[in-house]
Amino acid sequence: MPDVIQQINWAGQSPAEELNGVSISSAPSSFYEGALRIRQSAAKRALDFVGAAIGSCVLLPFLALIALAIAIESRGPILFRQRRSGRDGKIFVIYKFRTMHVLEDGNDIVQATRNDGRTTMVGRFLRRSSIDELPQLLNVLKGEMSLVGPRPHAVAHDQYYSQTVPAYDLRFFSKPGITGLAQVRGFRGEVRDIHHMEERIACDLEYIESWSLGMDMRILFLTAVSAPFHRTAY
């Protein structure tokens, strides 16, 4: 189990602030300080809004071409919408380009796998290049997401992992991101087992604990140069 997760003290607490029964004071003090920095940073909010606004304007013609390709290849909506858990566990609707023939948002969501028959031809390209995530710039503009942060999972998956992965709910003290520390370290695509999810959560908690604006800039740069070449995205 990752060290950052092992450090969590689950002994009886008298929390000043908690989320779904999980106290932020049950984490190391350095995590508490990082969580406050990331929640109160005006610079991070400014980076999110300016970055998402500029990105949306610059990419608009390209996004229109992607939408046209999706519409030509298969019937169905251009955008995929699904409920995700945001900061403080608040539910919001995430936007992605539709990459599959089916749309799932219930209590039994099957994760995409390699050579998944549900994925369209255009969808395979979008998923491998992470272009399917670009509509989440709208979520950032709405204040539901950040450019950088823990990746949001489907609500059904949150309910499962919050019961099986220690400290899972602590990731909700940050807004979810389009990209994150876990993703630039290669944790993308299918979650193979609980240990794999623990490694992802360890990255999420490390990000919150160590957050700085410079860290966000580095993650954005690494995402831009590496996203098209990730072999685990499908």
Tab-separated table of C-alpha atoms in Angstrom:
chain	number	residue	atom	x	y	z
A	1	MET	CA	0.000	0.000	0.000
A	2	PRO	CA	1.414	3.470	-0.838
A	3	ASP	CA	3.144	5.237	2.078
A	4	VAL	CA	0.969	8.331	1.822
A	5	ILE	CA	-2.097	6.161	2.429
A	6	GLN	CA	-0.464	4.235	5.283
A	7	GLN	CA	0.164	7.534	7.090
A	8	ILE	CA	-3.549	8.186	7.523
A	9	ASN	CA	-4.574	7.865	11.166
A	10	TRP	CA	-8.052	6.392	11.437
A	11	ALA	CA	-8.098	6.384	15.247
A	12	GLY	CA	-10.916	8.263	16.979
A	13	GLN	CA	-10.922	11.901	15.919
A	14	SER	CA	-12.782	15.037	16.856
A	15	PRO	CA	-12.864	16.602	13.423
A	16	ALA	CA	-13.393	20.288	12.809
A	17	GLU	CA	-14.304	19.484	9.218
A	18	GLU	CA	-15.288	16.191	7.628
A	19	LEU	CA	-16.612	14.802	4.401
A	20	ASN	CA	-18.776	11.683	4.214
A	21	GLY	CA	-17.542	10.793	7.689
A	22	VAL	CA	-13.873	11.181	6.724
A	23	SER	CA	-12.105	13.918	8.658
A	24	ILE	CA	-9.493	16.066	7.010
A	25	SER	CA	-7.801	16.115	10.423
A	26	SER	CA	-7.247	12.356	10.087
A	27	ALA	CA	-4.569	13.137	7.499
A	28	PRO	CA	-1.056	14.449	8.224
A	29	SER	CA	-0.891	18.190	9.002
A	30	SER	CA	0.976	18.779	5.729
A	31	PHE	CA	-2.052	17.438	3.840
A	32	TYR	CA	-4.332	19.761	5.796
A	33	GLU	CA	-2.131	22.734	4.884
A	34	GLY	CA	-2.044	21.717	1.221
A	35	ALA	CA	-5.818	21.285	1.124
A	36	LEU	CA	-6.297	24.806	2.481
A	37	ARG	CA	-3.829	26.255	-0.049
A	38	ILE	CA	-5.510	24.614	-3.007
A	39	ARG	CA	-9.024	25.609	-1.884
A	40	GLN	CA	-8.174	29.248	-1.160
A	41	SER	CA	-5.835	30.024	-4.069
A	42	ALA	CA	-7.083	32.886	-6.228
A	43	ALA	CA	-4.177	32.224	-8.607
A	44	LYS	CA	-5.398	28.675	-9.289
A	45	ARG	CA	-8.922	29.905	-9.973
A	46	ALA	CA	-7.539	32.555	-12.323
A	47	LEU	CA	-5.392	29.999	-14.164
A	48	ASP	CA	-8.426	27.751	-14.561
A	49	PHE	CA	-10.704	30.453	-15.957
A	50	VAL	CA	-8.173	32.123	-18.242
A	51	GLY	CA	-6.744	28.811	-19.460
A	52	ALA	CA	-10.170	27.302	-20.149
A	53	ALA	CA	-11.440	30.456	-21.870
A	54	ILE	CA	-8.410	30.787	-24.142
A	55	GLY	CA	-8.320	27.055	-24.815
A	56	SER	CA	-11.994	26.991	-25.775
A	57	CYS	CA	-11.608	29.894	-28.208
A	58	VAL	CA	-8.416	28.612	-29.828
A	59	LEU	CA	-9.668	25.041	-30.142
A	60	LEU	CA	-13.221	25.852	-31.263
A	61	PRO	CA	-12.687	25.088	-35.001
A	62	PHE	CA	-10.912	21.828	-34.131
A	63	LEU	CA	-13.657	20.836	-31.682
A	64	ALA	CA	-16.255	21.505	-34.385
A	65	LEU	CA	-14.459	19.111	-36.753
A	66	ILE	CA	-14.365	16.431	-34.049
A	67	ALA	CA	-18.090	16.885	-33.443
A	68	LEU	CA	-18.762	16.520	-37.176
A	69	ALA	CA	-16.700	13.305	-37.348
A	70	ILE	CA	-18.646	11.813	-34.435
A	71	ALA	CA	-21.986	12.724	-36.022
A	72	ILE	CA	-21.015	11.223	-39.390
A	73	GLU	CA	-19.727	7.938	-37.977
A	74	SER	CA	-22.507	6.911	-35.603
A	75	ARG	CA	-25.931	7.918	-34.405
A	76	GLY	CA	-26.272	9.500	-31.011
A	77	PRO	CA	-25.385	12.668	-29.138
A	78	ILE	CA	-22.068	14.424	-29.779
A	79	LEU	CA	-21.345	14.796	-26.089
A	80	PHE	CA	-21.313	12.115	-23.427
A	81	ARG	CA	-22.707	13.257	-20.071
A	82	GLN	CA	-22.214	11.400	-16.819
A	83	ARG	CA	-22.558	12.177	-13.121
A	84	ARG	CA	-19.275	12.598	-11.262
A	85	SER	CA	-18.330	13.622	-7.723
A	86	GLY	CA	-16.697	17.033	-7.410
A	87	ARG	CA	-15.213	18.983	-4.542
A	88	ASP	CA	-16.769	18.116	-1.185
A	89	GLY	CA	-18.522	15.203	-2.899
A	90	LYS	CA	-20.945	17.483	-4.771
A	91	ILE	CA	-22.392	15.749	-7.835
A	92	PHE	CA	-22.019	17.441	-11.219
A	93	VAL	CA	-22.406	16.396	-14.859
A	94	ILE	CA	-19.133	15.928	-16.739
A	95	TYR	CA	-18.847	16.482	-20.503
A	96	LYS	CA	-16.788	14.383	-22.898
A	97	PHE	CA	-16.929	13.676	-26.592
A	98	ARG	CA	-18.930	10.481	-27.106
A	99	THR	CA	-16.560	7.628	-27.947
A	100	MET	CA	-18.886	4.634	-27.580
A	101	HIS	CA	-22.106	3.271	-29.015
A	102	VAL	CA	-23.587	3.064	-25.492
A	103	LEU	CA	-24.130	5.671	-22.774
A	104	GLU	CA	-23.876	4.522	-19.152
A	105	ASP	CA	-24.654	6.469	-16.003
A	106	GLY	CA	-26.188	4.102	-13.491
A	107	ASN	CA	-25.154	1.889	-10.611
A	108	ASP	CA	-23.431	-0.689	-12.824
A	109	ILE	CA	-20.921	1.050	-15.102
A	110	VAL	CA	-18.492	-1.134	-17.050
A	111	GLN	CA	-15.098	0.504	-17.479
A	112	ALA	CA	-13.602	0.737	-20.950
A	113	THR	CA	-10.982	-1.918	-21.727
A	114	ARG	CA	-8.461	-2.541	-24.492
A	115	ASN	CA	-10.192	-3.536	-27.769
A	116	ASP	CA	-13.572	-2.678	-26.223
A	117	GLY	CA	-16.292	-3.484	-28.763
A	118	ARG	CA	-18.405	-0.559	-27.566
A	119	THR	CA	-15.845	1.997	-28.781
A	120	THR	CA	-16.336	3.646	-32.180
A	121	MET	CA	-13.495	4.083	-34.677
A	122	VAL	CA	-13.388	7.836	-34.108
A	123	GLY	CA	-13.719	7.139	-30.401
A	124	ARG	CA	-10.557	5.023	-30.333
A	125	PHE	CA	-8.552	7.932	-31.686
A	126	LEU	CA	-10.168	10.384	-29.288
A	127	ARG	CA	-9.510	8.184	-26.260
A	128	ARG	CA	-5.894	7.369	-27.152
A	129	SER	CA	-5.106	11.047	-27.673
A	130	SER	CA	-7.273	12.221	-24.731
A	131	ILE	CA	-9.059	14.622	-27.083
A	132	ASP	CA	-12.351	13.243	-25.753
A	133	GLU	CA	-11.655	15.139	-22.503
A	134	LEU	CA	-11.554	18.615	-24.106
A	135	PRO	CA	-15.279	19.403	-23.588
A	136	GLN	CA	-14.440	19.472	-19.868
A	137	LEU	CA	-13.135	22.981	-20.492
A	138	LEU	CA	-16.825	23.867	-20.122
A	139	ASN	CA	-16.849	22.213	-16.686
A	140	VAL	CA	-13.828	24.337	-15.749
A	141	LEU	CA	-15.544	27.536	-16.908
A	142	LYS	CA	-18.596	26.576	-14.833
A	143	GLY	CA	-16.380	26.189	-11.753
A	144	GLU	CA	-17.082	22.466	-11.371
A	145	MET	CA	-13.581	21.332	-12.330
A	146	SER	CA	-10.015	22.592	-12.455
A	147	LEU	CA	-7.506	22.224	-15.269
A	148	VAL	CA	-5.396	20.135	-12.875
A	149	GLY	CA	-6.603	17.959	-10.010
A	150	PRO	CA	-7.634	14.400	-9.123
A	151	ARG	CA	-9.512	12.841	-12.048
A	152	PRO	CA	-13.229	12.428	-11.246
A	153	HIS	CA	-14.607	8.905	-11.346
A	154	ALA	CA	-18.156	7.750	-12.029
A	155	VAL	CA	-20.388	8.055	-8.962
A	156	ALA	CA	-20.920	4.281	-8.857
A	157	HIS	CA	-17.143	3.754	-8.788
A	158	ASP	CA	-16.728	6.367	-6.038
A	159	GLN	CA	-19.217	4.493	-3.895
A	160	TYR	CA	-17.259	1.265	-4.333
A	161	TYR	CA	-13.741	2.618	-3.864
A	162	SER	CA	-14.640	4.783	-0.869
A	163	GLN	CA	-15.406	1.505	0.921
A	164	THR	CA	-12.342	-0.405	-0.273
A	165	VAL	CA	-9.477	2.113	-0.592
A	166	PRO	CA	-8.258	3.867	2.593
A	167	ALA	CA	-8.355	7.676	2.442
A	168	TYR	CA	-10.190	7.629	-0.908
A	169	ASP	CA	-12.635	10.373	0.126
A	170	LEU	CA	-9.826	12.784	1.015
A	171	ARG	CA	-9.376	13.458	-2.705
A	172	PHE	CA	-12.705	15.308	-2.633
A	173	PHE	CA	-11.126	18.238	-0.791
A	174	SER	CA	-9.855	19.423	-4.193
A	175	LYS	CA	-11.782	20.158	-7.355
A	176	PRO	CA	-11.384	17.339	-9.878
A	177	GLY	CA	-9.170	18.071	-12.873
A	178	ILE	CA	-9.012	17.431	-16.601
A	179	THR	CA	-5.534	16.053	-15.925
A	180	GLY	CA	-3.577	15.318	-12.778
A	181	LEU	CA	-0.400	14.044	-11.182
A	182	ALA	CA	-1.572	10.428	-11.470
A	183	GLN	CA	-2.174	10.809	-15.198
A	184	VAL	CA	1.264	12.246	-16.033
A	185	ARG	CA	2.775	9.375	-14.046
A	186	GLY	CA	1.063	6.899	-16.332
A	187	PHE	CA	-2.058	5.998	-14.343
A	188	ARG	CA	-4.590	6.213	-17.146
A	189	GLY	CA	-7.042	3.814	-18.696
A	190	GLU	CA	-8.347	0.666	-17.089
A	191	VAL	CA	-8.007	0.126	-13.328
A	192	ARG	CA	-6.651	-3.406	-13.130
A	193	ASP	CA	-7.087	-4.040	-9.400
A	194	ILE	CA	-7.397	-2.373	-5.985
A	195	HIS	CA	-3.626	-1.902	-5.718
A	196	HIS	CA	-3.683	0.032	-8.988
A	197	MET	CA	-6.367	2.348	-7.600
A	198	GLU	CA	-4.395	2.780	-4.373
A	199	GLU	CA	-1.446	4.013	-6.431
A	200	ARG	CA	-3.701	6.526	-8.188
A	201	ILE	CA	-5.111	7.777	-4.905
A	202	ALA	CA	-1.596	8.099	-3.495
A	203	CYS	CA	-0.783	10.437	-6.397
A	204	ASP	CA	-3.976	12.431	-5.802
A	205	LEU	CA	-3.169	12.927	-2.111
A	206	GLU	CA	0.433	13.812	-2.897
A	207	TYR	CA	-0.821	16.438	-5.337
A	208	ILE	CA	-3.122	18.038	-2.758
A	209	GLU	CA	-0.449	17.927	-0.051
A	210	SER	CA	2.294	19.423	-2.269
A	211	TRP	CA	0.210	21.743	-4.426
A	212	SER	CA	1.689	24.887	-5.944
A	213	LEU	CA	0.897	26.906	-9.050
A	214	GLY	CA	4.224	25.806	-10.511
A	215	MET	CA	3.184	22.185	-10.006
A	216	ASP	CA	0.015	22.809	-12.013
A	217	MET	CA	2.038	24.386	-14.825
A	218	ARG	CA	4.411	21.404	-14.943
A	219	ILE	CA	1.529	18.921	-15.037
A	220	LEU	CA	-0.163	20.852	-17.857
A	221	PHE	CA	3.083	20.887	-19.845
A	222	LEU	CA	3.700	17.161	-19.300
A	223	THR	CA	0.101	16.403	-20.285
A	224	ALA	CA	0.420	18.371	-23.523
A	225	VAL	CA	3.627	16.631	-24.604
A	226	SER	CA	2.784	13.097	-23.449
A	227	ALA	CA	-0.992	12.593	-23.767
A	228	PRO	CA	-0.937	11.512	-27.446
A	229	PHE	CA	1.587	8.772	-26.698
A	230	HIS	CA	0.086	7.032	-23.652
A	231	ARG	CA	-0.419	3.346	-24.383
A	232	THR	CA	-2.736	2.823	-21.406
A	233	ALA	CA	-5.442	5.146	-22.754
A	234	TYR	CA	-8.126	3.279	-24.701
